[in-house]
Amino acid sequence: MDRIAITGGVPLHGEIAISGAKNSAIKLMAASLLTDEPLRLTNMPRLADTRFLGRLLQRLGTELVEQTGEAGAETVLHTREIVSGIAPYDLVRQMRASFNVLGPLIARTGQAKVSLPGGCTIGARPVDLHLEALRALGATIDLHEGYVYAQAPRGLSGAEIRFPFVSVGATEHTLLAAVLARGQTVLHNAAAEPEIEDLAVCLNAMGARISGAGTSSLVIEGVDRLHGTTHAVIPDRIETGTYALAAAMAGGEVRLTATRSDFIAALLDRMEEAGVGVERHEDGVTIRRGPERLRAVEIETDPYPGFATDLQAQFMALMTLADGESVIRETIFENRFMHAPELSRLGADISVSGGEARVRGVEALEGAQVMATDLRASVSLVIAGLAARGETVVNRVYHLDRGFERLEAKLSACGARIHRIVGDGDPED
Ligand code: UD1
């Protein structure tokens, strides 16, 4: 299993180009199941998660070609027909969002058998809202032996659906099914994340009729068929925020390009409050931090446009060295503080009680061996390692590879002393 070694204490200077959003790319890839024409996705990140989903789509009948176009990495997905409506456990468990093939499969063929998902170990993460929404659209859903069996032999029909709380996955999944349903679907209390808007823009370019994306109410007028299109994946706001926090942690000056600062407005506001220099540009943001100590600030994670739960671990890393006590409230996922004990191994002073962590800033962190537990937690350890004295070794970095493209290369280009130690055939691989 690979590890990442970081020698801390080197300020970062340079530019990092942000990749396409993982969480958008994987939903857009699933959308390709809805048409028999090619869907060309540009600005594609090349990640373990996109590879996992690619493998599953190929099993279902998608021809998938990865190529380099004028603007970088592209993937062309072409599903002339669905050759299998079965998404097996061994492929779905590798990446939770693979479950989102269920909706498109039912919408296109009237039936599907999809394994219940695995995914990051950050709480229970059920899919009840997804299944309720598909039922509301007229699908019959049965659960047996870890699989969802879904049927809609006469097709799906529009419905009015009110989500009891905001779910990104359930909103996207319902969109992916409702676009081909008969009649109108209205979604209330929908998630408003930029990735949902991106999905709606792409689906509309494919011939769907969705309005309200980016707000809490979506209206979808079902259409009979969708066609192919070319669509550019939006920039990854979590990668943007992560490198912004890395620069703030290590000090120096880093310009993040090919991205949008408005996607991480809540984070940038908190960073400025803490004393980090933030300069917003049309194509990104510059982060500056001198030798002065930062101030502790409080955060609470919330659905977009609130503070993203996917940036909570990285922000906690920054707060470990701030002056004072920072209270961090996690409201989206239970059990999403697994990075706290690992950060404590580096010398951080953190206590967790329920959904709240109290971080009392220390003068310095010290390098140590730490263990990555989930995608965002792993990268928080890398960020902490950039500022810790001596060497930090992050074990089990396969989590990182799921969501961060060329992480070591991007950070080393800014002067970070970071390298990968390639796996030694550990059976846990
Ligand atoms: C997506 C993102 C993830 C991000 C999260 C919240 C992807 C691939 N993942 O995850 O990175 O952290 O949004 O911004 O895009 N829930 C239920 N029942 C359901 C669905 C969700 O109880 O049927 C709960 C979840 O357990 C969680 C909350 O709702 O507590 C929000 O989850 P959701 O917004 O659905 O997150 P994901 O789509 O899984």
CSV table of C-alpha atoms and ligand atoms in Angstrom, one decimal:
chain,number,residue,atom,x,y,z
A,1,MET,CA,0.0,0.0,0.0
A,2,ASP,CA,1.4,3.4,-1.0
A,3,ARG,CA,2.3,6.0,1.6
A,4,ILE,CA,3.0,9.7,1.3
A,5,ALA,CA,6.0,11.3,3.1
A,6,ILE,CA,6.1,15.0,3.8
A,7,THR,CA,8.9,17.1,5.4
A,8,GLY,CA,7.2,20.1,6.8
A,9,GLY,CA,8.2,23.7,7.4
A,10,VAL,CA,8.6,24.8,3.7
A,11,PRO,CA,6.4,27.7,2.6
A,12,LEU,CA,4.6,27.2,-0.7
A,13,HIS,CA,5.1,29.5,-3.7
A,14,GLY,CA,3.7,29.1,-7.1
A,15,GLU,CA,0.5,28.2,-9.1
A,16,ILE,CA,-1.8,25.2,-9.0
A,17,ALA,CA,-4.2,24.5,-11.8
A,18,ILE,CA,-7.4,23.0,-10.4
A,19,SER,CA,-8.9,19.9,-12.0
A,20,GLY,CA,-12.5,19.1,-13.0
A,21,ALA,CA,-14.8,18.3,-10.1
A,22,LYS,CA,-14.8,14.6,-9.1
A,23,ASN,CA,-18.3,14.9,-7.6
A,24,SER,CA,-19.6,16.4,-10.8
A,25,ALA,CA,-17.7,14.1,-13.2
A,26,ILE,CA,-19.1,10.9,-11.7
A,27,LYS,CA,-22.7,12.0,-12.0
A,28,LEU,CA,-22.2,13.3,-15.5
A,29,MET,CA,-20.7,9.9,-16.4
A,30,ALA,CA,-23.8,8.2,-15.1
A,31,ALA,CA,-25.9,10.6,-17.2
A,32,SER,CA,-24.4,9.0,-20.3
A,33,LEU,CA,-26.6,5.9,-19.7
A,34,LEU,CA,-29.7,8.0,-20.5
A,35,THR,CA,-28.9,8.3,-24.3
A,36,ASP,CA,-27.8,6.0,-27.1
A,37,GLU,CA,-25.6,8.9,-28.5
A,38,PRO,CA,-22.1,9.8,-27.4
A,39,LEU,CA,-21.6,12.1,-24.4
A,40,ARG,CA,-18.2,13.9,-24.5
A,41,LEU,CA,-17.0,15.2,-21.1
A,42,THR,CA,-14.1,17.7,-21.1
A,43,ASN,CA,-12.0,18.9,-18.2
A,44,MET,CA,-12.3,15.4,-16.8
A,45,PRO,CA,-10.3,14.6,-13.7
A,46,ARG,CA,-8.4,11.3,-13.9
A,47,LEU,CA,-9.0,9.6,-10.5
A,48,ALA,CA,-9.6,6.2,-9.0
A,49,ASP,CA,-13.3,7.1,-8.5
A,50,THR,CA,-13.8,8.0,-12.2
A,51,ARG,CA,-12.0,4.7,-13.1
A,52,PHE,CA,-14.2,2.7,-10.8
A,53,LEU,CA,-17.3,4.1,-12.3
A,54,GLY,CA,-15.9,3.7,-15.8
A,55,ARG,CA,-15.5,0.0,-15.2
A,56,LEU,CA,-19.1,-0.3,-14.0
A,57,LEU,CA,-20.4,1.6,-17.0
A,58,GLN,CA,-18.5,-0.6,-19.4
A,59,ARG,CA,-20.1,-3.6,-17.7
A,60,LEU,CA,-23.5,-2.1,-18.3
A,61,GLY,CA,-22.8,-1.5,-22.0
A,62,THR,CA,-21.0,1.8,-22.3
A,63,GLU,CA,-18.1,2.3,-24.7
A,64,LEU,CA,-15.7,4.5,-23.0
A,65,VAL,CA,-12.7,6.3,-24.6
A,66,GLU,CA,-10.3,8.5,-22.6
A,67,GLN,CA,-8.5,11.0,-24.8
A,68,THR,CA,-6.7,14.3,-24.7
A,69,GLY,CA,-8.4,17.2,-26.4
A,70,GLU,CA,-7.5,20.8,-26.9
A,71,ALA,CA,-8.5,21.6,-23.3
A,72,GLY,CA,-7.0,18.6,-21.7
A,73,ALA,CA,-8.4,15.3,-20.5
A,74,GLU,CA,-11.7,14.1,-22.1
A,75,THR,CA,-13.9,11.1,-21.8
A,76,VAL,CA,-16.3,10.0,-24.4
A,77,LEU,CA,-19.1,7.7,-23.2
A,78,HIS,CA,-21.4,6.0,-25.7
A,79,THR,CA,-24.1,3.6,-24.5
A,80,ARG,CA,-25.7,2.3,-27.7
A,81,GLU,CA,-27.7,-0.1,-25.6
A,82,ILE,CA,-27.8,-1.3,-22.1
A,83,VAL,CA,-26.3,-4.9,-22.3
A,84,SER,CA,-26.8,-5.6,-18.5
A,85,GLY,CA,-29.0,-3.9,-16.0
A,86,ILE,CA,-27.0,-5.4,-13.1
A,87,ALA,CA,-24.5,-3.3,-11.1
A,88,PRO,CA,-22.7,-5.9,-8.9
A,89,TYR,CA,-21.4,-5.4,-5.4
A,90,ASP,CA,-17.7,-5.7,-6.2
A,91,LEU,CA,-18.0,-2.7,-8.5
A,92,VAL,CA,-20.5,-0.5,-6.5
A,93,ARG,CA,-18.8,-1.0,-3.2
A,94,GLN,CA,-15.6,0.7,-4.5
A,95,MET,CA,-17.4,4.0,-5.0
A,96,ARG,CA,-20.6,4.9,-3.4
A,97,ALA,CA,-21.9,7.2,-6.1
A,98,SER,CA,-22.0,4.2,-8.5
A,99,PHE,CA,-25.3,3.6,-6.9
A,100,ASN,CA,-26.6,6.5,-9.0
A,101,VAL,CA,-26.7,4.2,-12.1
A,102,LEU,CA,-29.9,2.8,-10.7
A,103,GLY,CA,-32.1,5.8,-11.7
A,104,PRO,CA,-30.8,6.0,-15.3
A,105,LEU,CA,-31.1,2.3,-15.8
A,106,ILE,CA,-34.8,2.2,-14.7
A,107,ALA,CA,-35.5,5.3,-16.7
A,108,ARG,CA,-34.0,3.9,-19.9
A,109,THR,CA,-34.9,0.2,-19.6
A,110,GLY,CA,-37.6,-0.1,-17.0
A,111,GLN,CA,-35.5,-2.4,-14.7
A,112,ALA,CA,-32.3,-2.7,-12.8
A,113,LYS,CA,-30.6,-4.7,-10.1
A,114,VAL,CA,-28.0,-2.5,-8.2
A,115,SER,CA,-26.0,-3.4,-5.2
A,116,LEU,CA,-26.4,-1.2,-2.1
A,117,PRO,CA,-23.3,1.0,-1.9
A,118,GLY,CA,-20.2,1.1,0.3
A,119,GLY,CA,-18.1,4.3,0.3
A,120,CYS,CA,-16.2,6.4,2.8
A,121,THR,CA,-16.6,5.3,6.4
A,122,ILE,CA,-18.2,8.6,7.6
A,123,GLY,CA,-21.4,7.4,9.2
A,124,ALA,CA,-24.3,5.3,8.2
A,125,ARG,CA,-25.0,7.1,4.8
A,126,PRO,CA,-28.2,5.3,3.9
A,127,VAL,CA,-30.0,5.6,0.5
A,128,ASP,CA,-33.5,5.7,1.8
A,129,LEU,CA,-34.2,9.1,0.2
A,130,HIS,CA,-33.0,7.9,-3.2
A,131,LEU,CA,-35.3,4.9,-3.0
A,132,GLU,CA,-38.3,6.9,-1.8
A,133,ALA,CA,-37.9,9.3,-4.7
A,134,LEU,CA,-37.7,6.5,-7.2
A,135,ARG,CA,-40.8,4.9,-5.7
A,136,ALA,CA,-42.6,8.3,-6.0
A,137,LEU,CA,-41.7,8.3,-9.7
A,138,GLY,CA,-43.5,4.9,-10.0
A,139,ALA,CA,-40.7,2.4,-9.7
A,140,THR,CA,-41.3,-0.8,-7.7
A,141,ILE,CA,-38.4,-1.3,-5.4
A,142,ASP,CA,-37.5,-4.5,-3.5
A,143,LEU,CA,-34.4,-5.1,-1.4
A,144,HIS,CA,-32.9,-8.6,-1.2
A,145,GLU,CA,-29.5,-9.8,-0.1
A,146,GLY,CA,-27.8,-6.4,-0.4
A,147,TYR,CA,-29.3,-5.6,-3.8
A,148,VAL,CA,-32.0,-3.2,-5.0
A,149,TYR,CA,-34.4,-4.7,-7.5
A,150,ALA,CA,-36.2,-2.0,-9.4
A,151,GLN,CA,-39.0,-2.3,-12.0
A,152,ALA,CA,-41.0,0.2,-14.0
A,153,PRO,CA,-42.2,-1.7,-17.0
A,154,ARG,CA,-44.4,1.1,-18.2
A,155,GLY,CA,-41.9,3.8,-17.6
A,156,LEU,CA,-41.6,6.4,-14.8
A,157,SER,CA,-44.0,9.2,-14.3
A,158,GLY,CA,-43.5,12.6,-12.9
A,159,ALA,CA,-44.3,13.4,-9.2
A,160,GLU,CA,-44.1,16.0,-6.6
A,161,ILE,CA,-41.3,15.1,-4.1
A,162,ARG,CA,-40.4,16.9,-0.9
A,163,PHE,CA,-37.1,15.7,0.6
A,164,PRO,CA,-37.2,15.7,4.4
A,165,PHE,CA,-33.7,17.1,4.5
A,166,VAL,CA,-31.2,18.2,1.9
A,167,SER,CA,-29.3,15.4,0.2
A,168,VAL,CA,-26.9,15.9,-2.7
A,169,GLY,CA,-27.0,12.3,-3.8
A,170,ALA,CA,-30.8,11.9,-3.7
A,171,THR,CA,-31.3,15.2,-5.6
A,172,GLU,CA,-29.0,14.2,-8.3
A,173,HIS,CA,-30.3,10.6,-8.5
A,174,THR,CA,-33.9,11.8,-8.8
A,175,LEU,CA,-32.9,14.2,-11.6
A,176,LEU,CA,-31.2,11.4,-13.4
A,177,ALA,CA,-34.4,9.4,-13.4
A,178,ALA,CA,-37.0,12.2,-13.7
A,179,VAL,CA,-35.7,13.6,-17.0
A,180,LEU,CA,-37.1,10.7,-18.9
A,181,ALA,CA,-40.3,10.3,-16.8
A,182,ARG,CA,-43.7,11.1,-18.3
A,183,GLY,CA,-44.9,14.6,-17.2
A,184,GLN,CA,-43.7,17.0,-14.6
A,185,THR,CA,-41.6,16.3,-11.5
A,186,VAL,CA,-41.1,19.0,-8.8
A,187,LEU,CA,-38.4,18.6,-6.2
A,188,HIS,CA,-38.7,20.6,-3.0
A,189,ASN,CA,-35.9,21.0,-0.5
A,190,ALA,CA,-33.5,20.0,-3.2
A,191,ALA,CA,-29.7,20.4,-2.7
A,192,ALA,CA,-28.2,23.4,-4.5
A,193,GLU,CA,-24.6,22.4,-4.8
A,194,PRO,CA,-22.7,23.6,-7.9
A,195,GLU,CA,-22.4,20.0,-9.0
A,196,ILE,CA,-26.2,19.7,-9.3
A,197,GLU,CA,-26.3,22.8,-11.4
A,198,ASP,CA,-23.6,21.3,-13.6
A,199,LEU,CA,-25.5,18.1,-14.0
A,200,ALA,CA,-28.7,20.0,-14.9
A,201,VAL,CA,-26.8,22.1,-17.5
A,202,CYS,CA,-25.4,19.0,-19.1
A,203,LEU,CA,-28.8,17.2,-19.1
A,204,ASN,CA,-30.5,20.2,-20.6
A,205,ALA,CA,-27.8,20.3,-23.3
A,206,MET,CA,-28.8,16.6,-23.9
A,207,GLY,CA,-32.4,17.7,-24.4
A,208,ALA,CA,-33.8,17.6,-20.9
A,209,ARG,CA,-36.1,20.3,-19.5
A,210,ILE,CA,-34.9,21.2,-16.0
A,211,SER,CA,-35.4,24.5,-14.4
A,212,GLY,CA,-34.4,25.9,-10.9
A,213,ALA,CA,-31.0,24.1,-10.6
A,214,GLY,CA,-28.9,25.8,-8.0
A,215,THR,CA,-32.0,26.6,-5.9
A,216,SER,CA,-34.0,24.4,-3.5
A,217,SER,CA,-36.8,23.8,-6.0
A,218,LEU,CA,-36.3,22.0,-9.2
A,219,VAL,CA,-38.9,21.5,-12.0
A,220,ILE,CA,-38.4,18.8,-14.5
A,221,GLU,CA,-40.6,18.4,-17.6
A,222,GLY,CA,-40.0,14.8,-18.7
A,223,VAL,CA,-38.9,14.2,-22.4
A,224,ASP,CA,-39.1,11.0,-24.5
A,225,ARG,CA,-35.4,10.8,-25.3
A,226,LEU,CA,-32.1,12.5,-24.8
A,227,HIS,CA,-29.2,13.0,-27.2
A,228,GLY,CA,-25.5,13.4,-27.0
A,229,THR,CA,-23.6,16.6,-26.3
A,230,THR,CA,-20.2,18.0,-25.2
A,231,HIS,CA,-19.9,19.3,-21.7
A,232,ALA,CA,-17.1,20.8,-19.7
A,233,VAL,CA,-17.0,19.6,-16.1
A,234,ILE,CA,-16.9,22.5,-13.5
A,235,PRO,CA,-13.8,23.0,-11.4
A,236,ASP,CA,-13.4,21.0,-8.2
A,237,ARG,CA,-14.3,23.3,-5.4
A,238,ILE,CA,-13.1,20.8,-2.8
A,239,GLU,CA,-9.7,20.6,-4.4
A,240,THR,CA,-9.7,24.4,-4.6
A,241,GLY,CA,-10.4,24.8,-0.9
A,242,THR,CA,-8.0,22.1,0.0
A,243,TYR,CA,-5.0,23.8,-1.7
A,244,ALA,CA,-6.2,27.2,-0.3
A,245,LEU,CA,-5.9,25.6,3.1
A,246,ALA,CA,-2.6,24.0,2.3
A,247,ALA,CA,-1.1,27.3,1.3
A,248,ALA,CA,-2.5,28.9,4.5
A,249,MET,CA,-1.1,26.2,6.6
A,250,ALA,CA,2.4,26.1,5.0
A,251,GLY,CA,2.6,29.9,4.5
A,252,GLY,CA,3.8,31.5,1.3
A,253,GLU,CA,1.8,32.6,-1.7
A,254,VAL,CA,-0.1,30.3,-4.1
A,255,ARG,CA,-2.3,31.2,-7.0
A,256,LEU,CA,-5.1,28.7,-7.7
A,257,THR,CA,-6.2,28.9,-11.4
A,258,ALA,CA,-8.8,27.3,-13.6
A,259,THR,CA,-11.3,27.5,-10.8
A,260,ARG,CA,-14.0,29.7,-9.2
A,261,SER,CA,-13.6,31.5,-5.8
A,262,ASP,CA,-17.4,31.9,-5.5
A,263,PHE,CA,-17.7,28.1,-5.1
A,264,ILE,CA,-15.8,28.3,-1.8
A,265,ALA,CA,-17.1,31.7,-0.6
A,266,ALA,CA,-17.9,30.4,2.9
A,267,LEU,CA,-14.4,29.0,3.3
A,268,LEU,CA,-12.6,32.1,2.0
A,269,ASP,CA,-14.6,34.3,4.4
A,270,ARG,CA,-13.6,32.2,7.4
A,271,MET,CA,-10.0,32.1,6.2
A,272,GLU,CA,-9.9,35.9,6.0
A,273,GLU,CA,-11.4,36.1,9.5
A,274,ALA,CA,-8.5,33.9,10.6
A,275,GLY,CA,-6.0,36.3,9.1
A,276,VAL,CA,-5.2,34.6,5.8
A,277,GLY,CA,-4.7,36.9,2.8
A,278,VAL,CA,-7.2,36.1,0.1
A,279,GLU,CA,-7.3,37.7,-3.4
A,280,ARG,CA,-10.2,36.6,-5.6
A,281,HIS,CA,-9.6,36.6,-9.4
A,282,GLU,CA,-11.8,35.9,-12.4
A,283,ASP,CA,-10.1,32.5,-12.9
A,284,GLY,CA,-9.4,31.6,-9.2
A,285,VAL,CA,-7.9,32.9,-6.1
A,286,THR,CA,-4.5,33.8,-4.5
A,287,ILE,CA,-3.8,32.8,-1.0
A,288,ARG,CA,-1.1,34.6,1.1
A,289,ARG,CA,0.2,34.0,4.5
A,290,GLY,CA,3.2,35.4,6.3
A,291,PRO,CA,4.8,34.2,9.5
A,292,GLU,CA,2.2,35.7,11.8
A,293,ARG,CA,0.0,33.4,13.8
A,294,LEU,CA,-3.6,32.9,12.6
A,295,ARG,CA,-6.7,33.5,14.8
A,296,ALA,CA,-9.0,30.7,15.8
A,297,VAL,CA,-12.4,30.9,14.2
A,298,GLU,CA,-15.6,28.8,14.5
A,299,ILE,CA,-17.2,26.9,11.7
A,300,GLU,CA,-20.4,24.8,11.1
A,301,THR,CA,-20.8,22.6,8.1
A,302,ASP,CA,-24.0,23.1,6.1
A,303,PRO,CA,-25.4,22.3,2.7
A,304,TYR,CA,-24.2,24.7,-0.1
A,305,PRO,CA,-23.7,27.6,0.0
A,306,GLY,CA,-22.7,26.9,3.6
A,307,PHE,CA,-19.3,25.6,4.7
A,308,ALA,CA,-18.7,22.3,2.9
A,309,THR,CA,-18.4,19.2,5.1
A,310,ASP,CA,-15.7,18.0,2.6
A,311,LEU,CA,-13.5,20.9,3.8
A,312,GLN,CA,-14.1,20.4,7.5
A,313,ALA,CA,-11.1,18.1,8.1
A,314,GLN,CA,-8.7,20.4,6.2
A,315,PHE,CA,-10.0,23.4,8.1
A,316,MET,CA,-9.4,21.6,11.4
A,317,ALA,CA,-5.8,21.0,10.4
A,318,LEU,CA,-5.4,24.8,9.9
A,319,MET,CA,-7.0,25.5,13.2
A,320,THR,CA,-4.5,23.2,15.1
A,321,LEU,CA,-1.9,26.0,14.9
A,322,ALA,CA,-4.2,29.0,15.3
A,323,ASP,CA,-4.2,31.3,18.4
A,324,GLY,CA,-7.1,30.4,20.6
A,325,GLU,CA,-9.9,27.8,20.6
A,326,SER,CA,-11.9,26.9,17.5
A,327,VAL,CA,-15.2,25.1,17.7
A,328,ILE,CA,-16.0,23.0,14.6
A,329,ARG,CA,-19.6,21.7,14.3
A,330,GLU,CA,-20.3,18.9,11.8
A,331,THR,CA,-24.0,18.8,10.9
A,332,ILE,CA,-24.0,16.7,7.7
A,333,PHE,CA,-22.3,13.4,8.6
A,334,GLU,CA,-22.1,11.7,12.0
A,335,ASN,CA,-18.6,10.2,12.7
A,336,ARG,CA,-16.8,12.6,10.5
A,337,PHE,CA,-14.0,13.5,13.0
A,338,MET,CA,-11.8,10.4,12.4
A,339,HIS,CA,-9.0,12.7,11.4
A,340,ALA,CA,-9.0,14.3,14.9
A,341,PRO,CA,-7.1,11.5,16.7
A,342,GLU,CA,-4.7,11.3,13.8
A,343,LEU,CA,-4.1,15.1,14.0
A,344,SER,CA,-3.5,14.7,17.7
A,345,ARG,CA,-0.7,12.2,16.9
A,346,LEU,CA,1.0,15.2,15.3
A,347,GLY,CA,0.6,17.2,18.5
A,348,ALA,CA,-2.7,18.9,18.0
A,349,ASP,CA,-5.0,19.5,21.0
A,350,ILE,CA,-8.5,18.4,20.0
A,351,SER,CA,-11.4,17.1,21.9
A,352,VAL,CA,-14.5,15.7,20.2
A,353,SER,CA,-18.0,15.4,21.7
A,354,GLY,CA,-20.8,14.3,19.5
A,355,GLY,CA,-20.9,16.5,16.4
A,356,GLU,CA,-18.6,19.1,17.9
A,357,ALA,CA,-14.8,19.4,18.0
A,358,ARG,CA,-12.9,21.9,20.0
A,359,VAL,CA,-9.4,22.6,18.7
A,360,ARG,CA,-7.1,24.5,20.9
A,361,GLY,CA,-4.2,25.9,18.9
A,362,VAL,CA,-0.7,24.7,19.7
A,363,GLU,CA,2.6,26.4,18.9
A,364,ALA,CA,3.9,23.7,16.6
A,365,LEU,CA,3.1,20.3,15.2
A,366,GLU,CA,5.6,17.5,15.0
A,367,GLY,CA,5.8,14.9,12.2
A,368,ALA,CA,4.7,11.4,12.9
A,369,GLN,CA,3.2,8.3,11.2
A,370,VAL,CA,-0.5,8.7,10.7
A,371,MET,CA,-3.3,6.8,9.1
A,372,ALA,CA,-5.7,8.1,6.4
A,373,THR,CA,-9.3,7.1,7.2
A,374,ASP,CA,-11.4,8.7,4.4
A,375,LEU,CA,-10.8,10.9,1.4
A,376,ARG,CA,-11.0,14.3,3.0
A,377,ALA,CA,-9.5,13.2,6.3
A,378,SER,CA,-6.4,11.9,4.4
A,379,VAL,CA,-5.7,15.2,2.8
A,380,SER,CA,-6.1,17.0,6.2
A,381,LEU,CA,-3.1,15.0,7.4
A,382,VAL,CA,-1.1,16.0,4.3
A,383,ILE,CA,-1.9,19.7,5.0
A,384,ALA,CA,-0.9,19.3,8.7
A,385,GLY,CA,2.3,17.5,7.6
A,386,LEU,CA,3.2,20.6,5.4
A,387,ALA,CA,3.5,22.6,8.6
A,388,ALA,CA,4.7,20.0,11.1
A,389,ARG,CA,8.4,19.9,12.1
A,390,GLY,CA,10.2,16.9,10.6
A,391,GLU,CA,8.7,14.1,8.6
A,392,THR,CA,5.0,13.0,8.5
A,393,VAL,CA,4.2,9.8,6.8
A,394,VAL,CA,0.5,9.3,5.8
A,395,ASN,CA,-0.4,5.6,5.5
A,396,ARG,CA,-3.2,4.1,3.4
A,397,VAL,CA,-3.3,6.9,0.8
A,398,TYR,CA,-5.6,5.0,-1.6
A,399,HIS,CA,-8.3,7.2,-0.1
A,400,LEU,CA,-6.4,10.3,-1.5
A,401,ASP,CA,-6.1,8.8,-4.9
A,402,ARG,CA,-9.9,8.5,-5.1
A,403,GLY,CA,-10.3,12.2,-5.1
A,404,PHE,CA,-7.1,14.2,-5.7
A,405,GLU,CA,-5.4,14.2,-9.1
A,406,ARG,CA,-1.6,14.4,-9.0
A,407,LEU,CA,-1.6,15.7,-5.4
A,408,GLU,CA,2.2,15.2,-4.8
A,409,ALA,CA,3.1,16.8,-8.2
A,410,LYS,CA,0.8,19.8,-7.6
A,411,LEU,CA,2.2,20.5,-4.2
A,412,SER,CA,5.9,19.8,-5.1
A,413,ALA,CA,5.6,22.3,-8.0
A,414,CYS,CA,5.1,24.9,-5.3
A,415,GLY,CA,8.1,23.8,-3.3
A,416,ALA,CA,6.6,21.3,-0.9
A,417,ARG,CA,8.8,18.4,0.1
A,418,ILE,CA,6.4,15.6,-0.5
A,419,HIS,CA,6.9,12.2,-2.1
A,420,ARG,CA,5.1,8.9,-2.5
A,421,ILE,CA,6.6,5.7,-1.2
A,422,VAL,CA,5.3,3.0,-3.5
A,423,GLY,CA,3.5,0.1,-1.8
A,424,ASP,CA,5.3,-3.0,-0.5
A,425,GLY,CA,2.6,-5.5,-1.4
A,426,ASP,CA,0.9,-5.1,2.0
A,427,PRO,CA,-2.0,-7.6,2.0
A,428,GLU,CA,-4.4,-4.7,3.1
A,429,ASP,CA,-4.0,-3.4,-0.5
B,1,UD1,C1,-22.2,14.1,-1.5
B,1,UD1,C2,-20.8,14.2,-1.9
B,1,UD1,C3,-19.9,14.2,-0.6
B,1,UD1,C4,-20.3,15.4,0.3
B,1,UD1,C5,-21.8,15.3,0.5
B,1,UD1,C6,-22.4,16.5,1.3
B,1,UD1,C7,-20.6,13.0,-3.9
B,1,UD1,C8,-20.1,11.7,-4.6
B,1,UD1,N1,-20.4,13.0,-2.6
B,1,UD1,O1,-22.4,12.9,-0.8
B,1,UD1,O2,-18.5,14.4,-1.0
B,1,UD1,O3,-19.7,15.2,1.5
B,1,UD1,O4,-22.6,15.3,-0.7
B,1,UD1,O5,-22.1,17.7,0.7
B,1,UD1,O6,-21.1,13.9,-4.5
B,1,UD1,N2,-28.8,10.7,3.8
B,1,UD1,C9,-29.8,9.9,4.2
B,1,UD1,N3,-30.5,9.2,3.3
B,1,UD1,C10,-30.3,9.2,2.0
B,1,UD1,C11,-29.3,10.1,1.5
B,1,UD1,C12,-28.5,10.8,2.5
B,1,UD1,O7,-30.0,9.7,5.4
B,1,UD1,O8,-31.0,8.6,1.2
B,1,UD1,C13,-28.0,11.5,4.8
B,1,UD1,C14,-26.5,11.2,4.8
B,1,UD1,O9,-26.2,10.0,5.6
B,1,UD1,C15,-25.9,12.4,5.3
B,1,UD1,C16,-26.9,13.5,4.7
B,1,UD1,O10,-28.0,12.8,4.3
B,1,UD1,O11,-26.0,12.5,6.7
B,1,UD1,C17,-26.3,14.3,3.5
B,1,UD1,O12,-25.9,13.3,2.6
B,1,UD1,P1,-25.8,13.6,1.0
B,1,UD1,O13,-26.0,15.1,0.8
B,1,UD1,O14,-26.8,12.7,0.3
B,1,UD1,O15,-24.4,13.2,0.6
B,1,UD1,P2,-23.9,12.3,-0.6
B,1,UD1,O16,-24.7,12.6,-1.8
B,1,UD1,O17,-23.7,10.9,-0.1
